[in-house]
Coordinates of C-alpha atoms in Angstrom, one line a residue:
M299 CA -0.2 0.0 0.0
N300 CA 1.5 3.4 -1.0
Q301 CA 1.7 6.3 1.5
K302 CA -1.3 7.8 -0.1
L303 CA -3.3 5.7 0.1
F304 CA -2.2 4.4 3.3
Y305 CA -2.7 7.4 4.9
S306 CA -6.3 8.6 3.6
L307 CA -8.0 5.3 5.0
L308 CA -6.0 6.3 8.1
L309 CA -7.8 10.2 8.3
A310 CA -10.8 9.0 6.4
G311 CA -10.5 5.9 9.4
L312 CA -9.9 9.1 12.7
G313 CA -13.2 11.2 10.2
A314 CA -14.9 7.8 10.6
L315 CA -14.4 8.3 14.9
F316 CA -15.2 10.9 16.1
F317 CA -17.4 12.5 13.5
L318 CA -20.1 9.3 13.1
P319 CA -20.8 8.0 16.7
F320 CA -23.6 9.7 18.9
L321 CA -24.6 12.0 15.7
G322 CA -28.0 11.2 17.3
G323 CA -27.3 11.3 20.7
V324 CA -28.6 14.7 21.2
R325 CA -31.5 16.3 19.2
L326 CA -31.4 18.8 16.5
F327 CA -30.8 22.7 18.5
D328 CA -33.4 24.9 17.0
W329 CA -33.1 27.1 14.3
D330 CA -31.5 25.7 12.0
E331 CA -30.5 22.3 12.1
I332 CA -34.7 21.9 13.0
N333 CA -35.0 23.8 10.4
F334 CA -32.6 22.2 8.2
A335 CA -33.9 19.1 9.0
E336 CA -38.3 19.5 8.8
A337 CA -36.6 20.9 5.5
A338 CA -35.9 16.9 4.0
R339 CA -38.0 16.1 6.1
E340 CA -40.8 17.3 4.4
M341 CA -39.3 16.5 0.9
V342 CA -39.7 12.7 1.8
T343 CA -43.6 12.7 3.1
L344 CA -44.2 14.6 0.0
G345 CA -41.7 12.7 -2.4
D346 CA -41.0 16.6 -4.2
Y347 CA -37.7 16.7 -4.3
L348 CA -37.9 19.0 -6.3
R349 CA -39.1 22.4 -4.1
V350 CA -38.4 23.1 -0.6
H351 CA -41.0 23.1 2.1
I352 CA -41.4 24.1 6.1
D353 CA -44.5 23.9 7.5
Y354 CA -45.6 22.5 4.2
Q355 CA -45.5 25.7 2.4
P356 CA -43.0 26.9 -0.2
F357 CA -39.7 28.0 1.6
Y358 CA -37.4 30.5 0.0
E359 CA -34.5 30.7 1.4
K360 CA -32.0 28.5 0.5
P361 CA -31.6 26.0 -2.4
P362 CA -32.5 22.8 -2.0
F363 CA -29.3 19.9 -2.8
F364 CA -28.4 20.0 1.0
F365 CA -31.4 18.7 1.4
W366 CA -31.3 16.6 -0.9
C367 CA -28.6 15.0 0.8
Q368 CA -29.9 14.6 4.2
S369 CA -33.3 13.5 2.4
L370 CA -31.3 10.3 0.6
F371 CA -30.0 8.6 4.5
M372 CA -33.5 9.5 5.6
N373 CA -34.1 7.9 3.0
L374 CA -32.3 4.9 3.4
F375 CA -32.4 4.8 7.8
G376 CA -35.3 6.9 8.9
V377 CA -35.7 10.3 10.1
D378 CA -34.3 11.5 13.7
E379 CA -30.8 13.7 14.2
F380 CA -28.0 10.6 12.7
T381 CA -29.7 11.3 9.5
A382 CA -29.9 14.5 9.8
R383 CA -26.8 15.2 10.6
L384 CA -24.5 12.4 8.6
P385 CA -24.0 14.4 5.6
N386 CA -22.0 17.0 7.6
A387 CA -20.1 13.8 8.7
F388 CA -18.9 12.1 5.9
C389 CA -17.8 16.1 4.6
G390 CA -15.7 16.3 7.9
I391 CA -14.5 12.5 6.2
A392 CA -14.3 14.0 2.9
T393 CA -12.6 17.1 4.1
L394 CA -9.9 15.5 6.2
I395 CA -8.3 13.6 3.1
Y396 CA -8.8 15.9 0.9
L397 CA -6.9 19.0 3.2
Y398 CA -4.4 16.3 3.2
H399 CA -3.9 15.3 -0.7
L400 CA -3.8 19.0 -1.2
G401 CA -0.9 19.7 1.5
K402 CA 0.8 16.7 -0.2
K403 CA 0.9 18.3 -3.0
L404 CA 1.8 22.0 -2.1
H405 CA 4.0 21.7 0.8
G406 CA 4.4 17.3 1.4
H407 CA 2.7 14.6 3.5
R408 CA 3.6 15.6 6.4
F409 CA 2.2 19.2 5.8
G410 CA -0.8 17.6 4.6
L411 CA -0.8 15.6 7.4
L412 CA -0.4 18.5 9.5
W413 CA -3.1 20.0 7.6
S414 CA -5.6 17.4 8.1
L415 CA -5.2 17.3 11.2
A416 CA -4.9 20.3 11.9
Y417 CA -9.3 20.9 11.1
L418 CA -9.5 18.1 13.1
G419 CA -8.6 19.7 15.9
S420 CA -9.9 23.4 15.8
V421 CA -12.8 23.2 17.7
T422 CA -15.7 24.9 15.3
P423 CA -14.5 23.5 12.6
H424 CA -14.5 19.7 13.7
L425 CA -17.7 20.3 16.1
Y426 CA -19.8 21.9 13.0
F427 CA -18.5 18.5 11.3
R428 CA -21.0 16.9 14.1
S429 CA -23.6 19.1 13.4
G430 CA -26.5 19.4 10.8
I431 CA -26.2 22.4 9.4
I432 CA -25.7 23.8 6.0
D433 CA -22.1 25.5 6.2
P434 CA -19.7 22.4 6.6
V435 CA -20.7 21.6 3.2
F436 CA -21.1 24.2 1.0
N437 CA -17.6 26.2 2.7
L438 CA -15.9 23.0 1.2
F439 CA -17.5 23.2 -2.5
I440 CA -16.4 26.4 -2.6
F441 CA -12.9 26.0 -1.7
V442 CA -11.9 22.9 -4.2
G443 CA -13.8 25.7 -7.0
L444 CA -11.1 28.2 -5.3
V445 CA -8.3 25.3 -5.7
N446 CA -8.8 24.5 -8.8
L447 CA -8.9 28.2 -10.1
I448 CA -5.8 28.4 -8.6
F449 CA -4.3 25.1 -10.3
A450 CA -6.0 27.1 -13.1
S451 CA -4.1 29.8 -13.2
W452 CA -0.6 28.2 -12.1
K453 CA -0.5 26.2 -15.5
R454 CA -1.5 28.5 -17.6
E455 CA 1.6 30.3 -16.7
R456 CA 3.3 27.9 -16.1
L457 CA 4.0 28.6 -11.8
S458 CA 4.7 24.8 -11.3
S459 CA 5.7 22.2 -12.9
A460 CA 3.5 18.8 -14.3
L461 CA 3.6 17.4 -11.6
L462 CA 1.9 19.2 -8.9
V463 CA -0.6 20.9 -12.1
P464 CA -0.6 17.8 -14.2
K465 CA -4.2 18.3 -16.2
S466 CA -5.2 20.6 -18.3
E467 CA -6.5 24.2 -17.5
W468 CA -9.5 23.1 -18.7
T469 CA -10.4 20.5 -16.8
Y470 CA -9.5 22.0 -14.1
L471 CA -11.9 24.8 -14.5
L472 CA -14.5 22.7 -15.4
I473 CA -14.6 20.5 -11.9
G474 CA -13.6 23.9 -10.5
G475 CA -16.9 25.9 -12.0
F476 CA -19.2 22.4 -11.2
S477 CA -17.6 22.2 -7.4
L478 CA -19.1 26.4 -7.3
G479 CA -22.5 25.3 -8.6
L480 CA -22.9 23.4 -6.4
A481 CA -22.1 25.6 -3.7
I482 CA -25.1 27.9 -5.6
L483 CA -26.8 24.9 -5.0
T484 CA -26.9 24.4 -1.4
K485 CA -27.1 28.2 -0.6
G486 CA -27.1 30.5 -2.9
P487 CA -24.7 33.1 -5.9
V488 CA -22.7 34.6 -2.5
A489 CA -20.5 31.4 -3.2
L490 CA -20.0 33.1 -6.3
L491 CA -20.2 36.8 -4.9
I492 CA -17.2 35.3 -1.9
L493 CA -15.5 33.9 -5.1
G494 CA -15.3 36.7 -7.5
L495 CA -14.3 39.0 -4.4
V496 CA -11.1 36.7 -4.3
V497 CA -10.2 36.8 -7.0
L498 CA -11.2 40.2 -8.0
T499 CA -8.7 41.0 -4.9
Y500 CA -5.7 38.8 -6.7
W501 CA -6.4 41.0 -9.5
L502 CA -5.7 44.3 -8.0
L503 CA -2.9 43.2 -5.8
S504 CA -1.4 41.6 -8.6
R505 CA -1.5 44.8 -10.7
L506 CA -3.8 43.7 -13.1
R507 CA -2.5 41.3 -14.0
W508 CA -4.7 38.8 -16.0
F509 CA -4.5 35.5 -14.7
L510 CA -6.7 33.4 -16.4
S511 CA -7.8 34.5 -19.9
I512 CA -11.5 35.9 -20.6
G513 CA -12.3 33.2 -22.1
Q514 CA -11.6 30.3 -19.7
G515 CA -12.9 32.8 -16.4
L516 CA -16.1 32.5 -18.3
V517 CA -16.3 29.1 -19.2
F518 CA -15.8 29.1 -14.9
V519 CA -18.9 31.2 -14.3
L520 CA -20.3 29.1 -17.3
A521 CA -19.4 25.6 -15.4
A522 CA -20.8 27.4 -12.0
S523 CA -23.9 28.2 -13.3
V524 CA -25.1 24.6 -15.0
L525 CA -26.7 23.1 -12.3
P526 CA -28.2 26.3 -10.1
L527 CA -29.6 27.7 -13.4
A528 CA -31.7 24.1 -14.9
W529 CA -32.5 23.5 -10.6
V530 CA -34.2 27.3 -10.9
G531 CA -35.4 27.3 -14.5
L532 CA -37.2 24.6 -13.8
E533 CA -38.2 26.0 -10.5
T534 CA -39.3 29.6 -12.2
Y535 CA -41.9 27.4 -15.2
L536 CA -43.7 24.9 -12.9
H537 CA -43.6 28.1 -10.2
G538 CA -43.0 31.4 -11.3
P539 CA -40.4 33.4 -10.7
V540 CA -42.1 33.7 -7.2
F541 CA -38.4 31.9 -4.8
V542 CA -36.5 33.8 -6.7
S543 CA -37.5 37.3 -6.0
E544 CA -38.0 35.8 -2.2
F545 CA -34.3 34.9 -2.1
L546 CA -32.8 38.0 -2.5
T547 CA -35.5 40.0 -0.9
Y548 CA -34.2 37.4 1.6
N549 CA -30.3 37.6 1.5
I550 CA -30.7 41.5 1.2
R551 CA -32.2 41.7 4.8
L552 CA -29.6 39.6 6.6
F553 CA -26.1 42.1 4.3
S554 CA -29.3 45.3 5.8
T555 CA -30.5 44.4 9.0
P556 CA -29.3 42.0 12.4
D557 CA -31.9 39.3 10.8
A558 CA -33.9 38.2 14.2
G559 CA -32.1 39.2 17.2
H560 CA -28.5 38.3 15.7
G561 CA -27.5 41.5 15.9
G562 CA -23.4 42.2 16.5
F563 CA -20.4 44.4 17.2
P564 CA -17.3 44.9 13.5
G565 CA -15.0 42.5 15.6
Y566 CA -17.5 39.8 16.4
H567 CA -16.1 37.5 13.6
V568 CA -13.1 38.4 14.4
I569 CA -13.1 36.8 17.7
V570 CA -15.3 34.1 16.7
L571 CA -12.4 32.5 14.5
L572 CA -9.4 33.5 17.5
V573 CA -11.8 31.8 20.0
G574 CA -13.8 29.1 17.6
C575 CA -10.6 27.7 15.7
F576 CA -8.0 27.6 18.8
P577 CA -5.1 25.9 18.9
S578 CA -4.7 26.8 15.0
S579 CA -5.8 29.7 14.8
I580 CA -2.8 31.0 17.2
F581 CA -0.7 29.9 14.8
A582 CA -2.1 30.4 11.8
L583 CA -0.9 34.5 13.6
R584 CA 2.0 33.7 13.3
A585 CA 1.7 33.2 9.6
F586 CA 0.6 36.3 8.6
S587 CA 4.3 37.4 9.2
P588 CA 6.8 37.0 6.6
L589 CA 8.1 33.1 6.3
F590 CA 10.4 31.5 4.8
I591 CA 9.4 29.5 2.0
E592 CA 10.8 28.8 -1.5
R593 CA 9.4 27.4 -3.6
N594 CA 6.7 30.9 -6.0
Y595 CA 3.9 28.2 -6.3
Q596 CA 3.7 28.3 -2.1
R597 CA 4.2 32.1 -2.0
E598 CA 1.7 32.1 -4.5
F599 CA -0.8 29.7 -2.7
R600 CA 0.0 31.9 1.0
R601 CA -1.1 34.7 -0.8
W602 CA -4.8 33.4 -2.4
M603 CA -4.9 31.8 1.7
L604 CA -5.0 35.4 2.9
M605 CA -6.4 36.6 0.9
L606 CA -9.5 34.5 1.0
F607 CA -9.5 34.9 4.8
W608 CA -9.2 38.6 4.6
V609 CA -12.9 38.4 1.7
V610 CA -14.5 36.6 4.2
L611 CA -14.0 38.2 7.3
I612 CA -14.3 41.9 5.9
L613 CA -17.6 40.8 4.0
F614 CA -19.4 38.7 6.8
S615 CA -18.5 42.0 9.5
I616 CA -20.3 44.4 7.9
V617 CA -23.0 42.0 6.8
Q618 CA -25.1 43.7 10.0
S619 CA -26.5 40.0 11.2
K620 CA -23.8 38.1 12.8
I621 CA -23.6 34.3 13.1
V622 CA -20.8 31.8 14.1
H623 CA -21.2 29.8 10.8
Y624 CA -21.6 32.9 8.5
S625 CA -17.5 33.2 8.6
S626 CA -16.6 29.7 8.5
L627 CA -15.2 29.2 5.2
C628 CA -11.9 30.9 7.4
Y629 CA -11.5 28.2 8.3
F630 CA -9.4 26.3 6.1
P631 CA -6.8 29.5 6.2
I632 CA -6.7 29.8 8.5
T633 CA -5.9 26.1 9.4
Y634 CA -3.7 25.7 6.1
L635 CA -1.9 28.9 8.2
G636 CA -1.6 27.7 11.3
A637 CA -0.1 24.2 9.7
L638 CA 2.1 27.0 7.3
T639 CA 4.2 27.8 10.9
L640 CA 4.1 24.2 12.6
S641 CA 5.6 22.7 9.6
Q642 CA 8.3 26.2 10.1
L643 CA 8.5 25.0 13.7
E644 CA 9.7 21.8 12.8
D645 CA 13.0 22.8 10.2
R646 CA 13.8 26.0 13.0
K647 CA 12.6 27.9 10.5
I648 CA 11.5 30.4 13.1
Q649 CA 11.2 29.3 16.8
F650 CA 8.1 28.4 19.2
S651 CA 8.0 32.2 21.2
G652 CA 6.3 34.1 23.5
W653 CA 3.9 35.3 21.9
L654 CA 2.8 31.1 20.4
R655 CA 2.9 30.4 24.0
A656 CA 0.4 33.1 25.5
G657 CA -2.1 33.0 23.2
L658 CA -2.4 28.6 23.8
I659 CA -2.6 30.0 27.8
I660 CA -4.5 32.7 27.0
V661 CA -7.2 31.6 24.4
G662 CA -6.6 27.4 26.6
G663 CA -7.7 29.1 29.3
I664 CA -11.2 30.0 28.0
F665 CA -12.2 27.0 27.6
I666 CA -10.4 25.4 31.1
V667 CA -11.9 28.2 32.6
A668 CA -15.3 27.3 31.0
T669 CA -15.4 23.4 31.4
I670 CA -13.8 23.6 34.3
G671 CA -16.2 25.8 36.1
A672 CA -20.0 25.2 34.5
P673 CA -20.1 22.1 36.6
I674 CA -18.7 24.4 40.1
L675 CA -21.6 27.1 39.1
A676 CA -23.7 24.6 38.2
Q677 CA -23.9 23.6 42.2
R678 CA -24.6 27.0 42.7
M679 CA -27.3 27.8 41.0
D680 CA -28.8 30.6 43.5
I681 CA -25.5 32.4 42.3
V682 CA -25.5 32.1 38.7
K683 CA -29.8 33.1 38.3
S684 CA -28.7 35.7 40.7
L685 CA -26.4 37.1 37.5
A686 CA -28.2 35.7 34.2
D687 CA -31.0 38.6 32.6
K688 CA -34.6 38.8 35.5
D689 CA -36.6 37.3 33.4
P690 CA -38.9 34.5 33.8
F691 CA -38.1 32.6 30.3
T692 CA -34.4 32.3 31.3
Q693 CA -34.8 32.2 35.3
G694 CA -37.3 29.4 34.2
N695 CA -34.7 27.8 32.1
L696 CA -32.4 27.5 34.9
D697 CA -34.9 25.3 37.1
A698 CA -34.3 23.0 34.9
A699 CA -33.4 19.9 36.7
I700 CA -30.1 19.2 35.4
N701 CA -27.8 16.0 37.0
W702 CA -24.8 17.8 36.9
T703 CA -22.3 14.6 38.6
G704 CA -19.0 17.2 38.6
W705 CA -17.0 14.4 36.3
E706 CA -18.1 17.5 33.8
A707 CA -14.8 18.5 35.2
L708 CA -13.9 15.7 33.0
P709 CA -12.8 17.4 29.4
G710 CA -10.9 20.9 31.4
V711 CA -8.9 19.3 33.9
W712 CA -7.8 17.5 29.6
L713 CA -7.9 20.3 28.2
L714 CA -5.2 21.6 30.3
L715 CA -2.7 18.3 30.7
L716 CA -1.8 18.7 27.0
L717 CA -1.9 22.3 27.2
A718 CA 1.0 21.8 29.8
V719 CA 2.6 18.8 28.4
T720 CA 1.8 20.2 24.4
I721 CA 3.6 23.5 24.8
Y722 CA 6.3 21.8 27.6
W723 CA 7.4 19.9 23.9
F724 CA 6.7 22.9 21.5
S725 CA 9.9 24.9 24.1
H726 CA 12.2 22.0 24.1
R727 CA 11.8 21.8 20.0
Q728 CA 9.9 18.7 20.5
T729 CA 7.4 20.0 17.6
A730 CA 6.8 17.1 15.3
Q731 CA 4.8 14.7 18.8
A732 CA 3.6 18.5 20.4
A733 CA 1.9 18.8 17.1
L734 CA 0.0 15.4 16.8
V735 CA -0.4 15.6 20.2
L736 CA -2.2 18.2 20.4
F737 CA -4.6 18.0 17.0
V738 CA -5.6 14.8 18.0
G739 CA -6.1 15.6 21.9
M740 CA -8.4 18.8 21.0
A741 CA -10.1 16.4 19.0
V742 CA -10.6 14.9 21.7
F743 CA -11.1 17.6 24.5
V744 CA -14.1 18.4 21.7
T745 CA -15.9 15.3 22.3
L746 CA -15.7 14.7 25.9
T747 CA -16.8 18.5 26.0
L748 CA -20.1 17.4 24.0
W749 CA -20.9 13.9 25.9
F750 CA -20.2 16.3 28.9
F751 CA -22.7 19.1 28.3
I752 CA -23.8 19.1 25.0
G753 CA -27.2 16.9 26.8
R754 CA -27.5 19.2 29.6
I755 CA -27.5 23.2 27.0
E756 CA -30.2 21.1 25.6
G757 CA -31.9 20.1 28.8
I758 CA -31.9 23.6 29.5
S759 CA -32.7 25.4 26.8
Q760 CA -35.3 23.4 24.8
D761 CA -36.1 19.8 26.3
A762 CA -38.7 20.8 27.9
A763 CA -40.2 22.8 24.2
M764 CA -39.0 20.3 22.9
R765 CA -40.7 17.2 24.6
F766 CA -44.2 18.5 24.0
F767 CA -43.4 18.8 20.9
E768 CA -42.8 15.2 20.8
R769 CA -45.6 14.0 22.6
S770 CA -48.1 15.0 20.0
Q771 CA -46.9 12.8 17.8
G772 CA -49.8 10.0 16.3
Q773 CA -52.0 12.7 17.6
D774 CA -54.6 14.5 15.4
V775 CA -53.6 17.9 17.0
Y776 CA -52.5 20.8 16.4
V777 CA -49.7 22.3 18.0
K778 CA -48.4 25.9 17.5
T779 CA -46.2 28.7 18.9
Y780 CA -47.2 31.7 19.9
G781 CA -45.1 34.9 20.5
Y782 CA -41.8 33.5 19.7
R783 CA -40.3 31.4 16.3
S784 CA -39.6 28.0 16.4
Y785 CA -39.4 24.8 14.3
G786 CA -39.6 22.3 16.6
P787 CA -43.7 21.7 15.9
F788 CA -43.5 21.1 12.7
F789 CA -39.6 18.3 13.0
Y790 CA -40.7 17.1 17.0
T791 CA -44.2 16.1 16.3
R792 CA -43.6 14.2 13.2
K793 CA -46.0 17.1 11.7
P794 CA -48.5 15.7 9.0
P795 CA -49.6 18.0 5.3
V796 CA -51.1 19.9 5.8
T797 CA -55.1 19.3 5.0
N798 CA -57.4 22.7 6.7
P799 CA -55.6 25.8 5.5
N800 CA -56.9 27.3 7.8
Y801 CA -54.8 26.5 10.6
Y802 CA -52.3 28.9 9.1
N803 CA -54.5 31.5 10.4
D804 CA -53.6 32.0 13.4
D805 CA -56.5 34.5 14.4
W806 CA -58.7 31.4 13.6
L807 CA -56.9 29.0 15.5
M808 CA -57.6 31.1 18.9
H809 CA -60.9 32.3 17.8
G810 CA -62.3 30.6 15.4
R811 CA -64.4 27.1 14.9
I812 CA -61.3 24.9 15.7
D813 CA -61.3 20.8 14.2
K814 CA -59.7 19.2 16.2
D815 CA -57.9 20.4 19.7
V816 CA -54.7 22.9 19.8
W817 CA -52.5 22.9 22.1
F818 CA -49.8 26.2 22.2
I819 CA -47.0 26.9 23.7
R820 CA -45.5 30.2 24.6
K821 CA -42.6 31.7 26.8
A822 CA -43.0 32.9 30.5
Q823 CA -42.5 36.6 30.6
E824 CA -44.1 39.3 33.4
T825 CA -47.5 40.8 32.1
P826 CA -50.0 38.0 30.7
T827 CA -50.8 37.3 27.7
H828 CA -53.4 37.4 24.7
L829 CA -54.1 33.4 25.9
D830 CA -54.3 34.0 29.4
S831 CA -57.5 36.0 28.0
L832 CA -59.4 33.0 26.3
P833 CA -62.4 31.6 28.4
D834 CA -61.9 28.5 26.1
V835 CA -58.0 28.5 26.2
R836 CA -56.8 26.7 29.1
R837 CA -53.8 26.6 30.9
T838 CA -52.0 22.9 31.5
G839 CA -48.4 23.3 32.5
A840 CA -45.5 25.2 32.6
E841 CA -41.4 23.8 32.2
N842 CA -37.7 25.7 32.6
G843 CA -39.3 29.1 30.9
F844 CA -42.2 27.1 28.7
I845 CA -46.2 27.5 29.1
F846 CA -48.7 25.0 27.7
Y847 CA -52.1 25.9 27.0
L848 CA -54.7 24.2 25.1
R849 CA -57.9 24.3 23.1
K850 CA -60.5 21.7 22.6
A851 CA -62.1 21.2 18.8
R852 CA -66.2 22.4 18.9

């Protein structure tokens, strides 16, 4: 077995070991995870794989590719949390293998392994492969598209040898364009916007040098357009232009206003990436400074990665809606730059500085304090409640009966020991073993943290509501949230197709001659709501900040 195949299989096994087990161990989280899983579930229920639906109404916020992936696994294995998250687990395995092959091509076997492990062992890049959100698949398609565009330009300009880029430039353009087209079909033309801004930035900084011909650029764009235009064309032919207009309206709103309360300060994504991509982010900071890079194509690829990072960071710092995964495409350049620093440390071209040590200690210390401090604070919930928001909903969440054993501090202890050992090795120039142990150990840390905390977080934040929805499964009732938005009433009720259009009329559900019982749920608040004033609506209970009601059919 050759080296490339061996390490590809090794990384596939490592990815499967970390990403596949316990995918269904905790419920999906509102909003995005439940939203996307529900879209896939309704595809299966309706047998309509062309149009995306939520609550059996057209959903115009996303194209269908990711939901096709989820619905495929739901058809094979059933509808549950495991199948909703399975596409990202496979995406994670594919990403590890791809980064190894790309890194090996650019800098050699050791670098490819470092880059792959850096992605595996950084907190949010690892975590997203165990989630049910769109972005891991979306980001991988954009990145593959960009890499093939870079290779096409190198082939045209003879920047690298035929061993590095053996295919013709047209092949790279077609592969890259097709991959970008899948990204557009996954989340929309923002994929083309991001890649276009990166290419424009490179062109401007290269003093308007045409690294591809106009014809080659057109071929790339046409290849990227085939699949999205085929789907949009068919959607428009069958249902008119409503998807295009509604999709554009939604994305303009995301760009210009803090959608659904997701606001934040301008440096939001800087903090998110520094902490979330730990420990790669600490090493990546050093790679923003000059490094000793021998070959022209290696320097060029570093330039491309720096531009990808800055374009994504600046773009989504401008966007008014601040959500963690908006800047997640930066994970590729961050882990690349982190691996670049580590490879230079191994070759003793640079030294493990006090700044690197301080960064590992400070940001790692945040995770250590959080994971050790949380179970300690949980034993003094009176202190937590005094520091938290005083609104009834938050206070009710904190009343959840969660069993804290003290073992929840184990991930923090593990990380403390891990950082102590690896910092010692880095300081004594044992970089190779330090990097390997650090990133694999961080993957273990993320896994331990999920095991000990994610179920308890879910228990505090949404368990009472989801159990309320689950109780309605198999019962011929309407389930409705009041005063807040949730996708739980669709996915966790396993809601069948709507047969009475009056269901979509809230006034009818509260005041009309309903044909089924209605179960209402709202969040606790200080003042009574309209529901409380209705004579035929009965409050049936309250739990952990949620209030439940029943209106009987008559």
